[in-house]
XYZ file of C-alpha atoms in Angstrom:
708
model
C -68.034 -137.240 -62.883
C -65.613 -138.380 -60.325
C -63.142 -135.527 -61.019
C -66.041 -132.962 -60.691
C -66.615 -134.176 -57.033
C -62.934 -134.477 -56.102
C -62.682 -130.972 -54.844
C -65.292 -131.944 -52.185
C -62.875 -134.410 -50.780
C -59.693 -132.198 -50.741
C -60.375 -131.109 -47.193
C -60.105 -134.744 -45.984
C -57.252 -135.787 -48.168
C -54.716 -132.920 -47.466
C -52.823 -135.174 -44.788
C -54.086 -138.590 -45.528
C -55.502 -140.413 -48.584
C -58.678 -142.328 -48.896
C -58.825 -145.736 -47.188
C -60.186 -147.254 -50.391
C -62.654 -147.008 -53.364
C -65.235 -149.734 -53.802
C -66.438 -150.152 -57.493
C -69.580 -152.177 -57.587
C -70.441 -153.657 -61.061
C -72.581 -156.666 -62.194
C -71.406 -159.615 -64.524
C -72.155 -157.816 -67.660
C -69.970 -154.741 -66.713
C -67.303 -156.832 -65.671
C -67.020 -158.617 -69.102
C -67.016 -155.293 -70.986
C -63.414 -154.308 -71.665
C -64.376 -150.684 -72.660
C -66.330 -150.193 -69.445
C -63.492 -151.556 -67.339
C -60.813 -149.455 -69.192
C -62.775 -146.236 -69.024
C -63.523 -146.799 -65.183
C -59.900 -147.330 -64.355
C -58.731 -144.263 -66.306
C -61.378 -142.215 -64.516
C -59.989 -143.489 -61.172
C -56.447 -142.840 -62.109
C -57.407 -139.241 -62.984
C -59.240 -138.813 -59.615
C -56.091 -140.130 -57.855
C -53.844 -137.527 -59.705
C -56.364 -134.819 -58.857
C -56.311 -135.745 -55.065
C -52.496 -136.578 -55.140
C -53.003 -139.893 -53.203
C -53.382 -143.411 -54.314
C -56.789 -144.845 -54.360
C -56.894 -148.476 -53.204
C -59.505 -150.160 -55.346
C -61.824 -153.004 -54.315
C -63.945 -154.467 -57.303
C -67.291 -155.870 -55.990
C -69.536 -157.945 -58.385
C -72.984 -157.753 -57.450
C -74.489 -161.173 -58.301
C -77.954 -162.315 -59.236
C -80.507 -164.632 -57.630
C -83.766 -165.678 -59.144
C -85.342 -165.804 -55.535
C -84.739 -163.574 -52.470
C -82.245 -164.757 -49.902
C -82.762 -162.034 -47.427
C -82.538 -164.411 -44.418
C -79.172 -165.996 -45.641
C -76.313 -165.234 -43.200
C -74.170 -162.483 -44.864
C -70.512 -162.593 -44.697
C -67.463 -161.159 -46.761
C -67.043 -163.209 -49.929
C -63.966 -162.693 -51.929
C -60.181 -162.241 -51.672
C -57.590 -159.690 -50.735
C -54.886 -159.369 -53.542
C -51.293 -158.961 -53.100
C -49.563 -155.832 -54.227
C -48.766 -155.845 -57.971
C -50.844 -158.833 -58.508
C -50.309 -160.782 -61.683
C -52.924 -162.599 -63.793
C -51.779 -166.144 -62.503
C -51.924 -164.895 -58.890
C -55.382 -163.573 -59.470
C -56.487 -166.849 -60.916
C -54.863 -168.783 -57.873
C -56.596 -166.437 -55.530
C -59.933 -166.914 -56.949
C -59.357 -170.733 -57.311
C -58.654 -170.806 -53.477
C -62.305 -169.702 -52.865
C -63.659 -172.772 -54.525
C -63.592 -175.193 -51.436
C -64.718 -172.849 -48.746
C -67.546 -171.583 -50.951
C -68.607 -175.038 -51.776
C -68.443 -176.132 -48.204
C -70.278 -173.127 -46.660
C -72.710 -173.253 -49.418
C -73.723 -176.846 -48.741
C -73.947 -175.787 -45.019
C -76.256 -173.085 -45.824
C -78.435 -175.164 -48.179
C -78.827 -177.787 -45.412
C -80.448 -174.953 -43.241
C -82.469 -173.657 -46.224
C -82.635 -174.760 -49.807
C -83.129 -171.300 -51.067
C -79.639 -170.162 -49.721
C -77.690 -171.297 -52.758
C -75.735 -168.145 -53.277
C -72.305 -169.487 -52.257
C -72.764 -172.880 -54.057
C -73.859 -171.172 -56.996
C -70.979 -168.741 -56.887
C -68.465 -171.572 -56.462
C -70.002 -173.180 -59.600
C -69.914 -169.995 -61.706
C -66.385 -169.068 -60.842
C -65.120 -172.578 -61.764
C -67.190 -172.622 -65.020
C -66.433 -169.100 -66.373
C -65.852 -166.744 -63.515
C -62.195 -166.993 -62.893
C -61.431 -166.967 -66.750
C -63.744 -163.927 -67.094
C -62.199 -161.896 -64.334
C -58.626 -162.925 -65.528
C -59.503 -161.809 -69.162
C -60.941 -158.661 -67.721
C -58.217 -157.570 -65.430
C -55.093 -158.850 -67.100
C -54.997 -156.027 -69.626
C -55.504 -153.506 -66.728
C -52.947 -154.817 -64.229
C -50.304 -152.462 -65.503
C -52.688 -149.480 -65.019
C -53.594 -150.645 -61.617
C -49.902 -150.077 -60.546
C -50.180 -146.466 -61.581
C -52.113 -144.859 -58.708
C -54.987 -147.319 -58.424
C -53.596 -150.482 -56.718
C -56.070 -153.429 -56.838
C -56.491 -154.652 -53.310
C -59.549 -157.153 -53.535
C -62.157 -158.774 -55.450
C -65.622 -159.367 -53.584
C -68.816 -160.951 -54.456
C -72.428 -160.552 -52.964
C -76.091 -160.437 -53.759
C -77.720 -157.050 -53.908
C -78.049 -155.266 -50.534
C -81.387 -154.800 -49.037
C -82.706 -151.155 -48.558
C -82.433 -150.036 -45.064
C -83.670 -146.953 -43.003
C -80.757 -144.377 -43.365
C -79.681 -142.312 -40.264
C -77.874 -139.025 -40.864
C -74.093 -139.221 -40.331
C -74.318 -142.901 -39.218
C -73.372 -146.052 -41.340
C -73.861 -149.471 -39.992
C -71.631 -151.707 -42.190
C -73.076 -154.883 -43.408
C -71.208 -157.989 -42.497
C -70.310 -158.414 -46.309
C -68.030 -155.448 -45.823
C -65.737 -157.167 -43.311
C -63.291 -157.939 -45.973
C -62.916 -154.437 -47.173
C -62.766 -152.912 -43.956
C -59.956 -155.061 -42.536
C -57.748 -153.918 -45.193
C -57.476 -150.421 -43.952
C -54.226 -151.146 -42.153
C -52.392 -150.788 -45.560
C -51.182 -147.266 -45.845
C -51.812 -145.228 -48.909
C -48.980 -143.226 -50.428
C -48.949 -139.834 -52.128
C -48.538 -139.404 -55.736
C -45.542 -137.265 -56.652
C -43.643 -134.908 -54.373
C -44.384 -131.360 -53.343
C -42.028 -128.758 -54.764
C -40.492 -127.704 -51.573
C -39.872 -131.167 -50.356
C -38.212 -132.009 -53.515
C -35.919 -128.866 -53.332
C -34.919 -129.724 -49.844
C -34.080 -133.339 -50.702
C -32.227 -132.450 -53.857
C -29.979 -129.815 -51.988
C -29.283 -132.195 -49.228
C -28.513 -135.081 -51.555
C -26.179 -133.011 -53.815
C -24.182 -131.674 -50.677
C -23.770 -135.243 -49.398
C -22.882 -136.834 -52.759
C -20.354 -134.120 -53.321
C -18.798 -134.532 -49.945
C -18.712 -138.276 -50.262
C -17.301 -137.978 -53.804
C -14.538 -135.837 -52.685
C -13.690 -138.285 -49.966
C -13.920 -141.196 -52.231
C -11.707 -139.607 -54.935
C -8.991 -138.719 -52.425
C -9.002 -142.108 -50.922
C -8.888 -143.836 -54.232
C -6.233 -141.627 -55.705
C -4.013 -141.964 -52.681
C -4.338 -145.715 -52.580
C -3.486 -145.745 -56.321
C -0.459 -143.654 -55.950
C 0.798 -145.856 -53.028
C 0.355 -149.001 -55.179
C 2.293 -147.544 -57.979
C 5.096 -146.400 -55.773
C 5.546 -149.883 -54.240
C 5.383 -151.555 -57.743
C 8.208 -149.229 -59.026
C 10.290 -149.930 -56.051
C 9.876 -153.626 -56.514
C 10.911 -153.814 -60.098
C 14.403 -152.250 -59.319
C 17.326 -154.323 -60.330
C 17.924 -155.046 -56.588
C 14.897 -157.118 -56.382
C 15.330 -160.890 -56.636
C 13.196 -164.147 -57.058
C 9.729 -163.790 -58.049
C 9.309 -160.281 -56.609
C 10.337 -158.264 -59.759
C 7.998 -160.203 -62.054
C 5.065 -159.761 -59.639
C 5.713 -156.075 -59.412
C 6.064 -155.713 -63.167
C 2.696 -157.463 -63.487
C 1.109 -155.009 -61.044
C 2.726 -152.124 -62.911
C 1.434 -152.994 -66.276
C -2.177 -153.701 -64.794
C -2.084 -150.180 -63.364
C -0.875 -148.788 -66.593
C -3.435 -150.687 -68.538
C -6.172 -149.030 -66.180
C -4.625 -145.550 -66.486
C -4.390 -145.927 -70.321
C -8.135 -147.150 -70.438
C -9.153 -144.138 -68.306
C -7.479 -141.611 -70.396
C -9.214 -143.071 -73.375
C -12.758 -143.838 -71.890
C -12.660 -141.226 -68.936
C -12.251 -141.802 -65.353
C -14.795 -143.904 -63.256
C -17.506 -141.970 -61.647
C -16.042 -142.119 -58.090
C -12.941 -140.008 -59.481
C -15.023 -137.361 -61.188
C -14.819 -135.146 -58.113
C -11.351 -133.711 -58.898
C -7.756 -134.542 -57.609
C -6.990 -136.645 -60.661
C -3.459 -137.568 -61.101
C -3.836 -140.066 -64.059
C -1.866 -138.386 -66.838
C 1.092 -137.444 -64.447
C 1.261 -140.927 -63.059
C 1.360 -142.693 -66.567
C 3.863 -140.341 -67.819
C 6.164 -141.188 -64.730
C 5.487 -145.034 -65.227
C 6.439 -145.334 -68.958
C 10.280 -145.027 -68.570
C 10.359 -147.318 -65.561
C 8.226 -149.854 -67.407
C 10.538 -149.856 -70.401
C 13.587 -150.377 -68.417
C 12.141 -153.139 -66.239
C 10.410 -154.926 -69.207
C 13.723 -154.889 -71.397
C 15.649 -156.328 -68.350
C 13.064 -158.903 -67.266
C 11.194 -160.012 -70.382
C 12.394 -158.731 -73.784
C 16.119 -159.288 -73.764
C 15.886 -162.729 -72.142
C 13.222 -163.914 -74.632
C 15.323 -162.602 -77.475
C 18.460 -164.565 -76.385
C 16.275 -167.633 -75.827
C 14.954 -167.371 -79.552
C 18.547 -166.761 -80.751
C 19.842 -169.943 -78.944
C 17.012 -172.043 -80.312
C 17.502 -170.946 -83.867
C 21.290 -171.335 -83.638
C 20.628 -174.904 -82.431
C 18.650 -175.651 -85.455
C 21.191 -174.218 -87.831
C 24.039 -176.147 -86.228
C 22.055 -179.503 -86.633
C 23.096 -181.841 -89.413
C 21.338 -181.108 -92.790
C 19.676 -184.550 -93.009
C 18.850 -184.973 -89.345
C 15.376 -185.781 -88.240
C 15.654 -182.810 -85.913
C 15.566 -180.340 -88.719
C 12.506 -181.888 -90.326
C 10.542 -182.060 -87.087
C 11.614 -178.607 -85.681
C 11.110 -176.690 -88.889
C 7.633 -175.449 -87.884
C 8.573 -174.279 -84.554
C 11.666 -172.694 -85.974
C 9.740 -170.731 -88.429
C 7.534 -169.444 -85.562
C 10.586 -168.570 -83.611
C 12.195 -166.725 -86.489
C 9.022 -164.766 -86.958
C 8.771 -163.860 -83.419
C 12.385 -162.785 -83.324
C 11.924 -160.610 -86.418
C 8.862 -158.956 -85.123
C 10.814 -158.010 -82.015
C 13.368 -156.366 -84.416
C 10.784 -154.925 -86.857
C 7.950 -153.615 -84.606
C 5.970 -152.446 -87.793
C 5.453 -156.135 -88.534
C 3.959 -157.106 -85.080
C 1.067 -159.329 -85.010
C 0.329 -159.208 -81.216
C -1.766 -162.317 -80.792
C 0.900 -164.379 -82.837
C 3.783 -162.914 -80.876
C 2.279 -163.533 -77.474
C 1.658 -167.260 -78.442
C 5.172 -167.589 -79.942
C 6.883 -166.160 -77.016
C 4.903 -168.288 -74.618
C 5.617 -171.519 -76.547
C 9.339 -170.540 -77.079
C 9.838 -170.258 -73.205
C 7.329 -172.263 -71.297
C 9.451 -172.104 -68.129
C 12.269 -169.731 -67.018
C 15.006 -170.471 -64.707
C 14.932 -168.972 -61.227
C 10.982 -168.379 -61.485
C 8.478 -170.691 -59.926
C 6.775 -172.780 -62.797
C 3.251 -171.917 -61.641
C 4.061 -168.300 -61.258
C 5.747 -167.926 -64.639
C 2.693 -169.774 -66.413
C 0.133 -167.426 -64.750
C 2.130 -164.112 -65.360
C 3.865 -164.475 -68.633
C 0.760 -164.364 -70.994
C -0.269 -161.092 -69.298
C 3.388 -159.606 -69.583
C 3.793 -160.650 -73.239
C 0.380 -159.347 -74.036
C 0.886 -155.836 -72.852
C 4.424 -155.768 -74.493
C 3.174 -157.043 -77.787
C 0.217 -154.507 -77.829
C 2.431 -151.674 -77.372
C 5.344 -152.708 -79.432
C 3.934 -151.373 -82.666
C 3.383 -147.926 -81.322
C 6.797 -147.801 -79.751
C 9.430 -148.684 -82.485
C 12.241 -147.598 -80.264
C 11.665 -150.822 -78.244
C 13.039 -152.920 -81.211
C 16.138 -155.236 -80.548
C 19.036 -155.538 -82.796
C 18.887 -158.757 -84.728
C 21.778 -161.095 -85.568
C 21.537 -160.733 -89.490
C 23.877 -163.784 -90.164
C 21.840 -165.961 -87.988
C 18.558 -164.884 -89.536
C 19.971 -165.464 -93.008
C 21.176 -169.077 -91.949
C 17.747 -169.815 -90.542
C 15.961 -168.614 -93.568
C 17.994 -170.948 -95.785
C 17.422 -173.990 -93.488
C 13.649 -173.300 -93.367
C 13.459 -172.839 -97.190
C 14.996 -176.154 -97.819
C 12.737 -177.774 -95.345
C 9.806 -176.096 -96.675
C 10.578 -177.535 -100.255
C 11.208 -181.072 -98.917
C 7.860 -181.132 -96.694
C 5.731 -179.531 -99.436
C 6.891 -181.290 -102.452
C 4.891 -180.862 -105.582
C 3.872 -184.500 -105.645
C 2.364 -184.309 -102.150
C 0.556 -180.925 -102.996
C -0.729 -182.421 -106.126
C -2.137 -185.463 -104.214
C -3.773 -183.002 -101.913
C -5.484 -181.199 -104.814
C -6.745 -184.446 -106.343
C -7.998 -185.850 -102.912
C -9.843 -182.501 -102.143
C -11.810 -182.711 -105.363
C -12.314 -186.494 -105.562
C -15.228 -186.534 -103.099
C -17.183 -183.942 -104.826
C -16.864 -184.957 -108.477
C -18.546 -188.176 -109.676
C -17.006 -190.108 -112.819
C -18.290 -189.322 -116.141
C -19.492 -192.065 -118.562
C -20.803 -192.101 -122.077
C -24.386 -191.801 -120.778
C -23.629 -188.530 -119.037
C -21.971 -187.065 -122.130
C -24.946 -187.380 -124.579
C -27.496 -185.581 -122.424
C -30.870 -187.409 -122.669
C -29.934 -189.252 -125.875
C -28.821 -192.988 -126.138
C -25.560 -193.667 -127.231
C -25.621 -197.511 -127.376
C -27.169 -197.846 -130.795
C -23.883 -196.109 -132.268
C -21.087 -196.376 -130.043
C -20.133 -197.715 -126.512
C -17.381 -198.120 -123.819
C -17.104 -199.443 -120.420
C -14.652 -196.944 -119.406
C -15.358 -193.602 -117.767
C -13.414 -190.394 -116.992
C -12.357 -189.859 -113.407
C -14.667 -187.105 -111.944
C -11.533 -185.049 -110.763
C -10.482 -184.715 -114.481
C -13.664 -182.940 -115.582
C -14.478 -179.287 -116.147
C -17.038 -179.364 -113.332
C -14.253 -180.414 -111.003
C -11.867 -177.804 -112.303
C -14.428 -175.024 -111.879
C -15.793 -176.246 -108.567
C -12.940 -177.681 -106.614
C -9.521 -178.135 -108.268
C -8.953 -174.514 -109.155
C -10.019 -173.393 -105.535
C -7.725 -176.126 -104.129
C -4.754 -174.897 -106.024
C -5.436 -171.418 -105.212
C -5.627 -172.442 -101.446
C -2.421 -174.271 -101.707
C -0.694 -171.350 -103.417
C -2.000 -168.855 -100.799
C -0.781 -171.293 -98.015
C 2.611 -171.191 -99.784
C 2.424 -167.352 -100.052
C 1.830 -167.173 -96.359
C 4.781 -169.549 -95.583
C 7.116 -167.573 -97.878
C 6.394 -164.082 -96.354
C 8.494 -161.495 -95.099
C 9.886 -163.828 -92.598
C 11.656 -166.076 -95.259
C 11.651 -163.584 -98.000
C 15.010 -163.053 -99.692
C 14.638 -161.703 -103.186
C 18.158 -162.805 -104.203
C 17.517 -166.173 -103.000
C 17.127 -168.908 -105.691
C 15.329 -171.158 -103.127
C 12.683 -168.577 -102.648
C 12.327 -168.258 -106.532
C 11.877 -171.995 -106.828
C 9.238 -172.004 -104.362
C 7.460 -168.932 -105.279
C 3.649 -169.059 -105.125
C 3.175 -168.142 -108.672
C 5.549 -170.859 -110.121
C 3.896 -173.436 -107.729
C 0.591 -172.509 -109.340
C 1.802 -172.804 -112.773
C 3.490 -176.128 -112.202
C 0.473 -177.628 -110.376
C -1.901 -176.346 -113.122
C 0.336 -177.709 -115.884
C 0.540 -181.096 -114.201
C -3.231 -181.335 -113.639
C -4.146 -180.520 -117.187
C -1.445 -182.958 -118.402
C -3.117 -185.629 -116.560
C -6.652 -184.291 -117.503
C -5.637 -184.693 -121.177
C -4.346 -188.313 -120.491
C -7.421 -189.237 -118.644
C -9.654 -188.132 -121.484
C -7.553 -189.670 -124.250
C -7.603 -192.926 -122.600
C -11.245 -192.859 -122.179
C -11.920 -191.673 -125.808
C -9.642 -194.336 -127.219
C -11.711 -197.049 -125.649
C -14.908 -195.991 -127.464
C -16.089 -198.598 -130.125
C -18.583 -198.363 -132.832
C -21.444 -200.917 -132.543
C -21.417 -203.573 -135.237
C -24.288 -203.556 -137.756
C -25.860 -206.958 -138.768
C -27.484 -205.822 -142.001
C -27.727 -202.937 -144.454
C -30.964 -201.808 -142.665
C -29.109 -201.552 -139.379
C -26.363 -199.578 -141.096
C -28.991 -197.166 -142.401
C -30.501 -196.662 -139.086
C -27.320 -195.969 -137.658
C -26.472 -193.430 -140.152
C -29.790 -191.872 -139.742
C -29.369 -191.588 -135.894
C -25.763 -190.375 -136.368
C -26.898 -187.397 -138.624
C -30.215 -186.611 -136.939
C -29.744 -183.155 -135.382
C -32.325 -183.676 -132.771
C -31.361 -187.168 -131.563
C -27.694 -187.621 -132.497
C -25.692 -188.901 -129.689
C -22.638 -188.294 -131.836
C -23.398 -184.406 -131.956
C -24.074 -184.331 -128.246
C -20.896 -186.341 -127.626
C -18.931 -183.889 -129.554
C -20.382 -180.901 -127.861
C -19.526 -182.327 -124.458
C -15.929 -182.968 -125.503
C -15.554 -179.468 -126.979
C -16.926 -177.939 -123.577
C -14.760 -180.292 -121.382
C -11.774 -179.443 -123.593
C -11.909 -175.703 -122.680
C -11.575 -176.297 -119.005
C -9.111 -173.631 -117.675
C -9.942 -171.002 -120.146
C -10.793 -167.441 -118.727
C -14.222 -167.178 -120.118
C -17.138 -169.498 -120.753
C -16.712 -172.432 -123.116
C -18.315 -173.393 -126.296
C -22.076 -172.811 -126.506
C -24.475 -175.479 -127.657
C -24.339 -174.089 -131.095
C -23.287 -177.389 -132.580
C -26.919 -178.709 -132.241
C -28.539 -175.521 -133.237
C -26.446 -174.923 -136.329
C -26.754 -178.676 -137.326
C -30.515 -178.274 -137.006
C -30.320 -175.482 -139.595
C -28.369 -177.802 -141.827
C -30.322 -180.953 -141.509
C -33.616 -179.087 -141.805
C -32.858 -177.799 -145.056
C -32.765 -180.015 -148.191
C -31.322 -177.274 -150.372
C -28.042 -177.748 -152.005
C -26.891 -174.430 -150.674
C -24.257 -175.181 -148.164
C -25.310 -174.062 -144.519
C -22.741 -173.553 -141.723
C -23.464 -176.403 -139.155
C -21.292 -174.797 -136.374
C -20.848 -171.355 -135.378
C -17.439 -170.058 -136.825
C -17.030 -167.631 -133.937
C -14.881 -168.731 -130.926
C -15.858 -167.275 -127.592
C -12.796 -168.373 -125.615
C -9.101 -167.654 -125.787
C -6.440 -170.251 -126.059
C -6.303 -172.501 -123.000
C -4.122 -175.094 -121.261
C -5.909 -178.022 -123.044
C -5.559 -176.645 -126.543
C -2.456 -178.940 -127.494
C -4.718 -181.930 -126.786
C -8.237 -180.740 -127.710
C -7.208 -178.113 -130.344
C -7.581 -180.606 -133.238
C -11.102 -181.338 -132.069
C -11.861 -177.629 -131.914
C -10.527 -177.470 -135.415
C -12.798 -180.243 -136.582
C -15.843 -178.298 -135.028
C -14.757 -175.166 -137.026
C -13.204 -173.415 -134.143
C -9.380 -173.748 -133.703
C -7.483 -172.332 -130.542
C -6.600 -169.221 -132.406
C -10.265 -168.316 -133.012
C -10.013 -168.975 -136.739
C -12.551 -171.013 -138.610
C -11.482 -174.508 -139.529
C -10.741 -175.791 -143.044
C -14.027 -175.888 -145.086
C -13.169 -178.993 -146.708
C -12.262 -180.749 -143.312
C -15.004 -180.291 -140.642
C -17.595 -182.188 -138.849
C -20.145 -180.175 -140.447
C -19.152 -181.293 -143.902
C -18.755 -184.790 -142.751
C -22.281 -184.946 -141.478
C -23.562 -183.478 -144.687
C -21.786 -186.402 -146.655
C -23.085 -188.873 -144.118
C -26.681 -187.683 -144.834
C -26.110 -188.122 -148.643
C -24.819 -191.674 -148.072
C -27.847 -192.503 -145.895
C -30.188 -191.067 -148.527
C -28.517 -193.233 -151.236
C -28.633 -196.351 -149.240
C -32.360 -195.682 -148.515
C -32.917 -195.523 -152.310
C -31.252 -198.760 -152.734
C -33.168 -200.432 -149.868
C -36.549 -199.190 -151.283
C -35.641 -199.951 -154.933
C -37.658 -202.580 -156.746
C -34.397 -204.458 -157.555
C -31.979 -203.611 -154.518
C -29.614 -206.347 -155.760
C -29.190 -204.789 -159.010
C -28.452 -201.261 -157.589
C -25.944 -202.634 -155.061
C -24.161 -204.293 -158.097
C -24.182 -201.136 -160.064
C -22.835 -199.327 -157.206
C -19.907 -201.848 -156.746
C -19.293 -202.082 -160.517
C -18.775 -198.146 -160.523
C -16.308 -198.360 -157.770
C -14.426 -201.251 -159.471
C -14.259 -199.221 -162.558
C -12.273 -196.486 -160.634
C -15.052 -194.101 -160.317
C -16.115 -192.507 -157.041
C -19.526 -192.535 -155.375
C -20.881 -190.867 -152.308
C -20.205 -193.898 -150.051
C -16.445 -194.132 -151.064
C -15.970 -190.322 -150.967
C -17.520 -190.120 -147.427
C -15.400 -193.066 -146.237
C -12.206 -191.397 -147.612
C -13.217 -188.135 -145.928
C -13.733 -189.863 -142.770
C -10.307 -191.298 -142.883
C -8.819 -188.033 -143.691
C -10.841 -186.504 -140.778
C -9.532 -189.182 -138.447
C -5.934 -188.738 -139.624
C -6.185 -184.888 -138.994
C -6.857 -185.362 -135.344
C -3.513 -186.819 -134.864
C -2.231 -190.201 -133.432
C -3.393 -189.447 -129.970
C -6.905 -189.519 -131.231
C -6.558 -192.506 -133.497
C -8.773 -194.880 -131.496
C -11.806 -192.717 -131.089
C -11.419 -191.215 -134.534
C -11.434 -194.459 -136.274
C -14.420 -195.618 -134.273
C -16.487 -192.477 -134.909
C -15.456 -191.345 -138.426
C -14.031 -194.270 -140.345
C -15.802 -197.422 -139.040
C -19.418 -196.372 -139.717
C -18.610 -195.892 -143.469
C -16.264 -199.018 -143.594
C -19.239 -200.979 -142.081
C -21.697 -199.453 -144.716
C -19.224 -200.303 -147.548
C -18.967 -203.890 -146.323
C -22.628 -204.277 -146.185
C -22.984 -202.971 -149.655
C -20.394 -205.660 -151.057
């Protein structure tokens, strides 16, 4: 509807916009977000149609339950700042509270019916401020686009008056709106002609200014470069050549950057001489840098390396200076072999090798040298013709000295201690309780000893192997192309792969020793009666509860540390379950005869145990007559026989009969199994003598003694 009537206002808005638009609404309308949004959208459309801003005044028409025609009327509300925010709106309305309350009380003293101001103050405090902020905050962005919000006003409904044509007598309540007319309204958009003139004039001014700026900057640049080139000539003395060289490389860096990224905007108006300047500067830079920086640095590195080589072989100077000498040798070789350049390393090394220079102020050298070295190092790889001629004899001597020092400083004993210390904090010690899962070992065997956590498969897989790899990688970095001499025996002796092999071999040697020391401390628990012996044999051969089976399974898994693939599965328990769950005389394999791991570094020690479990290091099944599976089967038979004796009507007679049978030279299950256990223990070898006797011999010996 507003847009339909807009054409009537075109005549009065051709040269000047409307002073303002007043939008009167009640409390219900102000709280309706849809009404507010559509109203503002309509006003924006009207503003675009007229081509002028429409300053907006919101006017809330309040209600009163009784007439207040005689109440003095005055503007009630607040003018708002341009681009008002929600918090500013809330602050402006909050400022009305005190004046409204004061004037409201004054008016009510004159007439109790005149409560508009006091009631308005109360309403704003209770809900009015929050309501208006909630209603207007989402619209503040829209107000900035053609409909600036200038004020928020409040009044009671106006009383009807007698209208006079072409005459409007404003009510005093309009005073706040009318006093805001001083603010100018602005056009929306630009006329086409005005835009064209402005663009043409602006383009001409910009082009003229750009030409002038481009000329002046290029001229200043050429003058600076000429002065720098003159200053780096050999005739210069003192600090001046270094300062000029620094200025020269800064300018070259800028020119290279502009060639890669493009010229700055103020040089896009022509007259550019960047490429020609850069081509003229390179030969001068190379000559000056070689004379002032590269050659003195190379001579300094040679002197320091020669000093190290000349020092006595057993001097502390060699030991303490080995690291610095390695850095110096590497930097020297980088200058001779640009394809090996590491710019960051070379800058640091050259700076440390020459912290001061004779004839140059220390502060100036400290400030300039990093920049000079940085530019040289960054460009060296792309310019191999800048290489120096190395002193090959000195390089060979320095390499030999450093290799000897490297072998002394990083002895295998020291490196091995580092490996163990790195893993010790992460690997807890293992006792018998941790090796039998959730089963209880104390009814059968016990020991107070434990295996150091660093010598467990968990430590090997989690920390030790990585620690050895880290040390080997560090050695590989140390013995790199800087010290590499394929014909040198010193390099061969300290090669990373040989170091890895020796550290691994030493670790698994100690690994085996730690486990054998622990295992040979295991003792079989003494039984006090034949019933206790039967209980022990029952638990020993019980597939589900046997701590012996769990213990052997753990030993087999730990014994395969260092193998390339996964260790033994828990097939020991599963296959033993098949064995013990069947009372058939048919023989059942208690342990899988397939080995899922290749030979490993612990096979010389743990190989007999793997053979006992039916798995030898070569992946072949063990001897059918000599295995843990067969031993457990025989133990089960002994246990069943002893249970028959224990539950017989005449236990004494049965035991006497068993003993007489043995004394007559005949074999029984008990003596056969005892002999089998002794053979089993002997097959493990002398290293396993303690634990083998405790676990395989002593249980049957104890049973025989109780029978006797």
